[in-house]
Short mmCIF file of N, CA and C in Angstrom, two decimals:
data_model
loop_
_atom_site.label_atom_id
_atom_site.label_comp_id
_atom_site.label_asym_id
_atom_site.label_seq_id
_atom_site.Cartn_x
_atom_site.Cartn_y
_atom_site.Cartn_z
N UNK A 9 123.78 74.66 -38.15
CA UNK A 9 124.99 74.72 -37.36
C UNK A 9 125.38 76.19 -37.14
N UNK A 10 125.74 76.52 -35.92
CA UNK A 10 126.11 77.88 -35.57
C UNK A 10 127.60 78.09 -35.82
N UNK A 11 127.93 79.17 -36.50
CA UNK A 11 129.32 79.50 -36.78
C UNK A 11 129.73 80.65 -35.86
N UNK A 12 130.91 80.56 -35.29
CA UNK A 12 131.41 81.63 -34.44
C UNK A 12 132.58 82.31 -35.13
N UNK A 13 132.86 83.53 -34.71
CA UNK A 13 133.94 84.28 -35.32
C UNK A 13 134.66 85.09 -34.25
N UNK A 14 135.96 85.13 -34.33
CA UNK A 14 136.79 85.88 -33.40
C UNK A 14 137.62 86.84 -34.23
N UNK A 15 137.16 88.09 -34.34
CA UNK A 15 137.84 89.07 -35.19
C UNK A 15 137.78 90.44 -34.51
N UNK A 16 138.92 91.13 -34.51
CA UNK A 16 139.03 92.45 -33.90
C UNK A 16 139.64 93.39 -34.92
N UNK A 17 139.08 94.59 -35.03
CA UNK A 17 139.66 95.65 -35.86
C UNK A 17 139.76 96.90 -34.99
N UNK A 18 140.94 97.51 -34.96
CA UNK A 18 141.16 98.71 -34.17
C UNK A 18 141.99 99.71 -34.95
N UNK A 19 141.75 100.98 -34.68
CA UNK A 19 142.60 102.06 -35.18
C UNK A 19 143.02 102.85 -33.96
N UNK A 20 144.32 103.03 -33.80
CA UNK A 20 144.81 103.75 -32.64
C UNK A 20 146.28 104.09 -32.78
N UNK A 21 146.85 104.53 -31.66
CA UNK A 21 148.26 104.91 -31.64
C UNK A 21 149.04 103.96 -30.74
N UNK A 22 150.22 103.59 -31.23
CA UNK A 22 151.07 102.69 -30.45
C UNK A 22 151.58 103.40 -29.21
N UNK A 23 151.46 102.73 -28.07
CA UNK A 23 151.83 103.33 -26.80
C UNK A 23 153.28 103.10 -26.39
N UNK A 24 154.00 102.29 -27.16
CA UNK A 24 155.40 102.01 -26.84
C UNK A 24 156.11 101.57 -28.11
N UNK A 25 157.43 101.65 -28.08
CA UNK A 25 158.21 101.11 -29.19
C UNK A 25 158.19 99.59 -29.09
N UNK A 26 157.80 98.91 -30.16
CA UNK A 26 157.81 97.44 -30.11
C UNK A 26 159.25 96.93 -30.15
N UNK A 27 159.52 95.88 -29.40
CA UNK A 27 160.84 95.26 -29.39
C UNK A 27 160.71 93.82 -29.86
N UNK A 28 161.65 93.39 -30.67
CA UNK A 28 161.62 92.03 -31.19
C UNK A 28 162.29 91.10 -30.18
N UNK A 29 161.57 90.05 -29.80
CA UNK A 29 162.10 89.03 -28.89
C UNK A 29 162.21 87.72 -29.65
N UNK A 30 163.28 86.99 -29.40
CA UNK A 30 163.46 85.68 -30.01
C UNK A 30 163.39 84.63 -28.90
N UNK A 31 162.44 83.73 -29.02
CA UNK A 31 162.26 82.67 -28.03
C UNK A 31 163.33 81.60 -28.22
N UNK A 32 163.56 80.75 -27.20
CA UNK A 32 164.57 79.68 -27.33
C UNK A 32 164.34 78.79 -28.55
N UNK A 33 163.10 78.71 -29.01
CA UNK A 33 162.78 77.89 -30.19
C UNK A 33 163.17 78.58 -31.49
N UNK A 34 163.55 79.89 -31.40
CA UNK A 34 163.89 80.66 -32.59
C UNK A 34 162.73 81.49 -33.11
N UNK A 35 161.55 81.29 -32.54
CA UNK A 35 160.37 82.04 -32.97
C UNK A 35 160.50 83.49 -32.52
N UNK A 36 160.17 84.41 -33.42
CA UNK A 36 160.23 85.83 -33.11
C UNK A 36 158.84 86.33 -32.73
N UNK A 37 158.82 87.28 -31.76
CA UNK A 37 157.55 87.85 -31.33
C UNK A 37 157.76 89.26 -30.79
N UNK A 38 156.68 90.03 -30.74
CA UNK A 38 156.71 91.35 -30.14
C UNK A 38 155.40 91.59 -29.43
N UNK A 39 155.46 92.43 -28.41
CA UNK A 39 154.26 92.87 -27.68
C UNK A 39 154.28 94.39 -27.66
N UNK A 40 153.10 94.99 -27.74
CA UNK A 40 153.00 96.44 -27.62
C UNK A 40 151.58 96.81 -27.22
N UNK A 41 151.41 98.05 -26.78
CA UNK A 41 150.08 98.52 -26.40
C UNK A 41 149.55 99.47 -27.48
N UNK A 42 148.23 99.56 -27.53
CA UNK A 42 147.57 100.43 -28.51
C UNK A 42 146.52 101.25 -27.78
N UNK A 43 146.56 102.58 -27.97
CA UNK A 43 145.58 103.48 -27.38
C UNK A 43 144.52 103.81 -28.43
N UNK A 44 143.27 103.58 -28.08
CA UNK A 44 142.15 103.87 -28.97
C UNK A 44 141.28 104.93 -28.30
N UNK A 45 141.08 106.05 -28.98
CA UNK A 45 140.28 107.14 -28.44
C UNK A 45 138.86 107.09 -28.96
N UNK A 46 137.93 107.27 -28.06
CA UNK A 46 136.52 107.38 -28.40
C UNK A 46 135.94 108.49 -27.55
N UNK A 47 134.72 108.86 -27.84
CA UNK A 47 134.09 109.89 -27.05
C UNK A 47 132.59 109.85 -27.15
N UNK A 48 131.97 110.62 -26.29
CA UNK A 48 130.52 110.71 -26.28
C UNK A 48 130.12 112.06 -25.69
N UNK A 49 128.88 112.44 -25.90
CA UNK A 49 128.35 113.66 -25.29
C UNK A 49 127.63 113.27 -24.02
N UNK A 50 127.97 113.95 -22.92
CA UNK A 50 127.31 113.66 -21.66
C UNK A 50 125.96 114.37 -21.59
N UNK A 51 125.28 114.25 -20.47
CA UNK A 51 123.93 114.81 -20.34
C UNK A 51 123.92 116.34 -20.43
N UNK A 52 125.07 116.98 -20.23
CA UNK A 52 125.17 118.45 -20.36
C UNK A 52 125.55 118.85 -21.79
N UNK A 53 125.68 117.89 -22.67
CA UNK A 53 126.02 118.18 -24.06
C UNK A 53 127.51 118.38 -24.29
N UNK A 54 128.34 118.10 -23.28
CA UNK A 54 129.78 118.27 -23.41
C UNK A 54 130.40 116.98 -23.95
N UNK A 55 131.40 117.15 -24.81
CA UNK A 55 132.09 116.00 -25.37
C UNK A 55 133.08 115.46 -24.34
N UNK A 56 132.99 114.18 -24.06
CA UNK A 56 133.89 113.52 -23.12
C UNK A 56 134.73 112.50 -23.89
N UNK A 57 136.06 112.68 -23.83
CA UNK A 57 136.98 111.79 -24.53
C UNK A 57 137.39 110.65 -23.61
N UNK A 58 137.42 109.44 -24.16
CA UNK A 58 137.87 108.28 -23.42
C UNK A 58 138.99 107.60 -24.20
N UNK A 59 139.99 107.12 -23.49
CA UNK A 59 141.07 106.37 -24.11
C UNK A 59 141.05 104.95 -23.55
N UNK A 60 141.03 103.98 -24.44
CA UNK A 60 141.06 102.58 -24.06
C UNK A 60 142.40 101.99 -24.49
N UNK A 61 143.03 101.23 -23.61
CA UNK A 61 144.33 100.62 -23.90
C UNK A 61 144.16 99.12 -24.13
N UNK A 62 144.83 98.62 -25.16
CA UNK A 62 144.78 97.21 -25.51
C UNK A 62 146.19 96.66 -25.60
N UNK A 63 146.37 95.42 -25.17
CA UNK A 63 147.66 94.73 -25.29
C UNK A 63 147.63 93.88 -26.55
N UNK A 64 148.66 94.04 -27.38
CA UNK A 64 148.73 93.30 -28.64
C UNK A 64 150.00 92.47 -28.70
N UNK A 65 149.92 91.37 -29.43
CA UNK A 65 151.08 90.49 -29.62
C UNK A 65 151.11 90.06 -31.08
N UNK A 66 152.32 89.92 -31.62
CA UNK A 66 152.48 89.46 -33.01
C UNK A 66 153.65 88.49 -33.05
N UNK A 67 153.58 87.56 -33.99
CA UNK A 67 154.57 86.50 -34.12
C UNK A 67 155.19 86.48 -35.52
N UNK A 68 156.38 85.92 -35.61
CA UNK A 68 157.02 85.66 -36.90
C UNK A 68 157.27 86.89 -37.75
N UNK A 69 156.96 86.78 -39.04
CA UNK A 69 157.20 87.87 -40.00
C UNK A 69 156.39 89.11 -39.64
N UNK A 70 155.19 88.92 -39.10
CA UNK A 70 154.37 90.06 -38.69
C UNK A 70 155.09 90.84 -37.60
N UNK A 71 155.64 90.15 -36.61
CA UNK A 71 156.39 90.80 -35.53
C UNK A 71 157.60 91.56 -36.08
N UNK A 72 158.33 90.94 -36.99
CA UNK A 72 159.51 91.58 -37.57
C UNK A 72 159.12 92.86 -38.32
N UNK A 73 158.03 92.81 -39.08
CA UNK A 73 157.58 93.98 -39.84
C UNK A 73 157.14 95.11 -38.91
N UNK A 74 156.48 94.77 -37.82
CA UNK A 74 156.03 95.79 -36.86
C UNK A 74 157.23 96.51 -36.26
N UNK A 75 158.22 95.75 -35.80
CA UNK A 75 159.40 96.35 -35.18
C UNK A 75 160.16 97.22 -36.17
N UNK A 76 160.22 96.80 -37.41
CA UNK A 76 160.96 97.54 -38.45
C UNK A 76 160.25 98.82 -38.87
N UNK A 77 158.92 98.81 -38.92
CA UNK A 77 158.18 99.91 -39.56
C UNK A 77 157.39 100.83 -38.65
N UNK A 78 157.26 100.48 -37.37
CA UNK A 78 156.41 101.29 -36.50
C UNK A 78 157.13 101.62 -35.20
N UNK A 79 156.67 102.70 -34.56
CA UNK A 79 157.26 103.14 -33.30
C UNK A 79 156.18 103.76 -32.43
N UNK A 80 156.55 104.08 -31.20
CA UNK A 80 155.62 104.74 -30.28
C UNK A 80 155.01 105.96 -30.96
N UNK A 81 153.69 106.08 -30.89
CA UNK A 81 153.00 107.22 -31.49
C UNK A 81 152.49 106.96 -32.89
N UNK A 82 152.96 105.89 -33.55
CA UNK A 82 152.48 105.57 -34.90
C UNK A 82 150.98 105.30 -34.86
N UNK A 83 150.26 105.90 -35.80
CA UNK A 83 148.83 105.62 -35.91
C UNK A 83 148.67 104.44 -36.86
N UNK A 84 148.03 103.39 -36.38
CA UNK A 84 147.92 102.16 -37.15
C UNK A 84 146.50 101.61 -37.14
N UNK A 85 146.20 100.84 -38.17
CA UNK A 85 144.96 100.06 -38.24
C UNK A 85 145.39 98.60 -38.13
N UNK A 86 144.78 97.88 -37.19
CA UNK A 86 145.15 96.48 -37.02
C UNK A 86 143.93 95.59 -37.18
N UNK A 87 144.22 94.37 -37.56
CA UNK A 87 143.20 93.34 -37.58
C UNK A 87 143.80 92.13 -36.89
N UNK A 88 143.00 91.46 -36.10
CA UNK A 88 143.49 90.30 -35.38
C UNK A 88 142.37 89.57 -34.69
N UNK A 89 142.73 88.83 -33.64
CA UNK A 89 141.72 88.09 -32.89
C UNK A 89 142.10 88.10 -31.41
N UNK A 90 141.10 87.89 -30.57
CA UNK A 90 141.33 87.82 -29.13
C UNK A 90 141.94 86.47 -28.78
N UNK A 91 142.88 86.52 -27.84
CA UNK A 91 143.43 85.26 -27.36
C UNK A 91 143.63 85.38 -25.85
N UNK A 92 143.27 84.35 -25.15
CA UNK A 92 143.38 84.30 -23.70
C UNK A 92 144.70 83.65 -23.32
N UNK A 93 145.32 84.17 -22.28
CA UNK A 93 146.62 83.66 -21.85
C UNK A 93 146.58 83.51 -20.33
N UNK A 94 146.97 82.37 -19.84
CA UNK A 94 147.00 82.13 -18.40
C UNK A 94 148.44 81.99 -17.93
N UNK A 95 148.74 82.59 -16.76
CA UNK A 95 150.08 82.52 -16.20
C UNK A 95 150.00 82.59 -14.68
N UNK A 96 151.09 82.27 -14.01
CA UNK A 96 151.16 82.39 -12.56
C UNK A 96 151.98 83.63 -12.23
N UNK A 97 151.45 84.48 -11.33
CA UNK A 97 152.18 85.69 -10.95
C UNK A 97 153.29 85.34 -9.95
N UNK A 98 153.96 86.36 -9.40
CA UNK A 98 155.10 86.14 -8.51
C UNK A 98 154.73 85.35 -7.25
N UNK A 99 153.46 85.48 -6.84
CA UNK A 99 152.99 84.76 -5.65
C UNK A 99 152.43 83.38 -6.00
N UNK A 100 152.49 83.01 -7.28
CA UNK A 100 151.99 81.72 -7.70
C UNK A 100 150.49 81.68 -7.97
N UNK A 101 149.85 82.85 -7.95
CA UNK A 101 148.41 82.92 -8.20
C UNK A 101 148.17 82.93 -9.71
N UNK A 102 147.24 82.09 -10.15
CA UNK A 102 146.92 82.04 -11.58
C UNK A 102 146.20 83.31 -12.01
N UNK A 103 146.66 83.87 -13.09
CA UNK A 103 146.06 85.08 -13.68
C UNK A 103 145.73 84.79 -15.13
N UNK A 104 144.78 85.54 -15.66
CA UNK A 104 144.40 85.38 -17.06
C UNK A 104 144.36 86.77 -17.70
N UNK A 105 144.94 86.87 -18.88
CA UNK A 105 144.87 88.12 -19.64
C UNK A 105 144.26 87.81 -21.00
N UNK A 106 143.74 88.85 -21.61
CA UNK A 106 143.25 88.73 -22.97
C UNK A 106 144.04 89.70 -23.82
N UNK A 107 144.74 89.18 -24.81
CA UNK A 107 145.53 89.98 -25.73
C UNK A 107 144.89 89.92 -27.11
N UNK A 108 145.34 90.80 -27.97
CA UNK A 108 144.92 90.76 -29.37
C UNK A 108 146.10 90.24 -30.19
N UNK A 109 145.88 89.13 -30.87
CA UNK A 109 146.88 88.53 -31.74
C UNK A 109 146.77 89.20 -33.10
N UNK A 110 147.79 89.98 -33.48
CA UNK A 110 147.76 90.77 -34.71
C UNK A 110 148.01 89.88 -35.93
N UNK A 111 147.11 89.97 -36.90
CA UNK A 111 147.31 89.25 -38.16
C UNK A 111 147.66 90.21 -39.29
N UNK A 112 147.19 91.46 -39.19
CA UNK A 112 147.50 92.49 -40.20
C UNK A 112 147.66 93.83 -39.49
N UNK A 113 148.58 94.64 -40.01
CA UNK A 113 148.78 95.98 -39.49
C UNK A 113 149.19 96.88 -40.64
N UNK A 114 148.70 98.09 -40.63
CA UNK A 114 149.11 99.06 -41.64
C UNK A 114 149.07 100.46 -41.06
N UNK A 115 149.87 101.32 -41.65
CA UNK A 115 149.88 102.72 -41.24
C UNK A 115 148.51 103.31 -41.54
N UNK A 116 148.00 104.09 -40.62
CA UNK A 116 146.69 104.71 -40.82
C UNK A 116 146.89 106.21 -40.85
N UNK A 117 146.30 106.83 -41.83
CA UNK A 117 146.35 108.28 -41.92
C UNK A 117 144.95 108.80 -41.71
N UNK A 118 144.77 109.58 -40.66
CA UNK A 118 143.45 110.13 -40.36
C UNK A 118 142.96 110.95 -41.52
N UNK A 119 141.67 110.81 -41.85
CA UNK A 119 141.13 111.65 -42.92
C UNK A 119 141.19 113.12 -42.52
N UNK A 120 141.38 113.97 -43.51
CA UNK A 120 141.40 115.40 -43.24
C UNK A 120 140.04 115.83 -42.71
N UNK A 121 140.04 116.68 -41.67
CA UNK A 121 138.75 117.14 -41.16
C UNK A 121 138.01 117.94 -42.23
N UNK A 122 136.72 117.73 -42.29
CA UNK A 122 135.92 118.46 -43.27
C UNK A 122 135.66 119.86 -42.75
N UNK A 123 135.87 120.82 -43.63
CA UNK A 123 135.66 122.22 -43.27
C UNK A 123 134.37 122.68 -43.92
N UNK A 124 133.54 123.31 -43.12
CA UNK A 124 132.27 123.81 -43.65
C UNK A 124 132.56 124.94 -44.64
N UNK A 125 131.80 125.00 -45.73
CA UNK A 125 132.02 126.08 -46.70
C UNK A 125 131.73 127.44 -46.06
N UNK A 126 132.52 128.41 -46.45
CA UNK A 126 132.35 129.76 -45.93
C UNK A 126 131.60 130.59 -46.95
N UNK A 127 130.60 131.29 -46.49
CA UNK A 127 129.84 132.17 -47.39
C UNK A 127 130.38 133.58 -47.28
N UNK A 128 130.64 134.18 -48.43
CA UNK A 128 131.11 135.56 -48.45
C UNK A 128 129.96 136.45 -48.85
N UNK A 129 129.84 137.56 -48.18
CA UNK A 129 128.75 138.49 -48.51
C UNK A 129 129.28 139.72 -49.16
#
């Protein structure tokens, strides 16, 4: 039997202040964006930086903790899963988005850059 897994891990910076929303059912939720930087060397040997943006959503106690403890610019490590969401836009056209449903989040502190030893003569 084949087992499938839906798991996402990202480290990045929050692109907006998360706001807590309470649905008519009383359920609490928040949405925010996360910027993840990566890079590569091009054919000329130059480093090219790329930023990828992801939409994240959290529910319940996780949402409350995010709003209380994090803000725009916070560097965080998240774990979650992909979830597809379908909606109708203003013209009634069906659209589909893929968000990351956050299950865990923690403050991330970048490791100190390693400095090459200096030789004294």
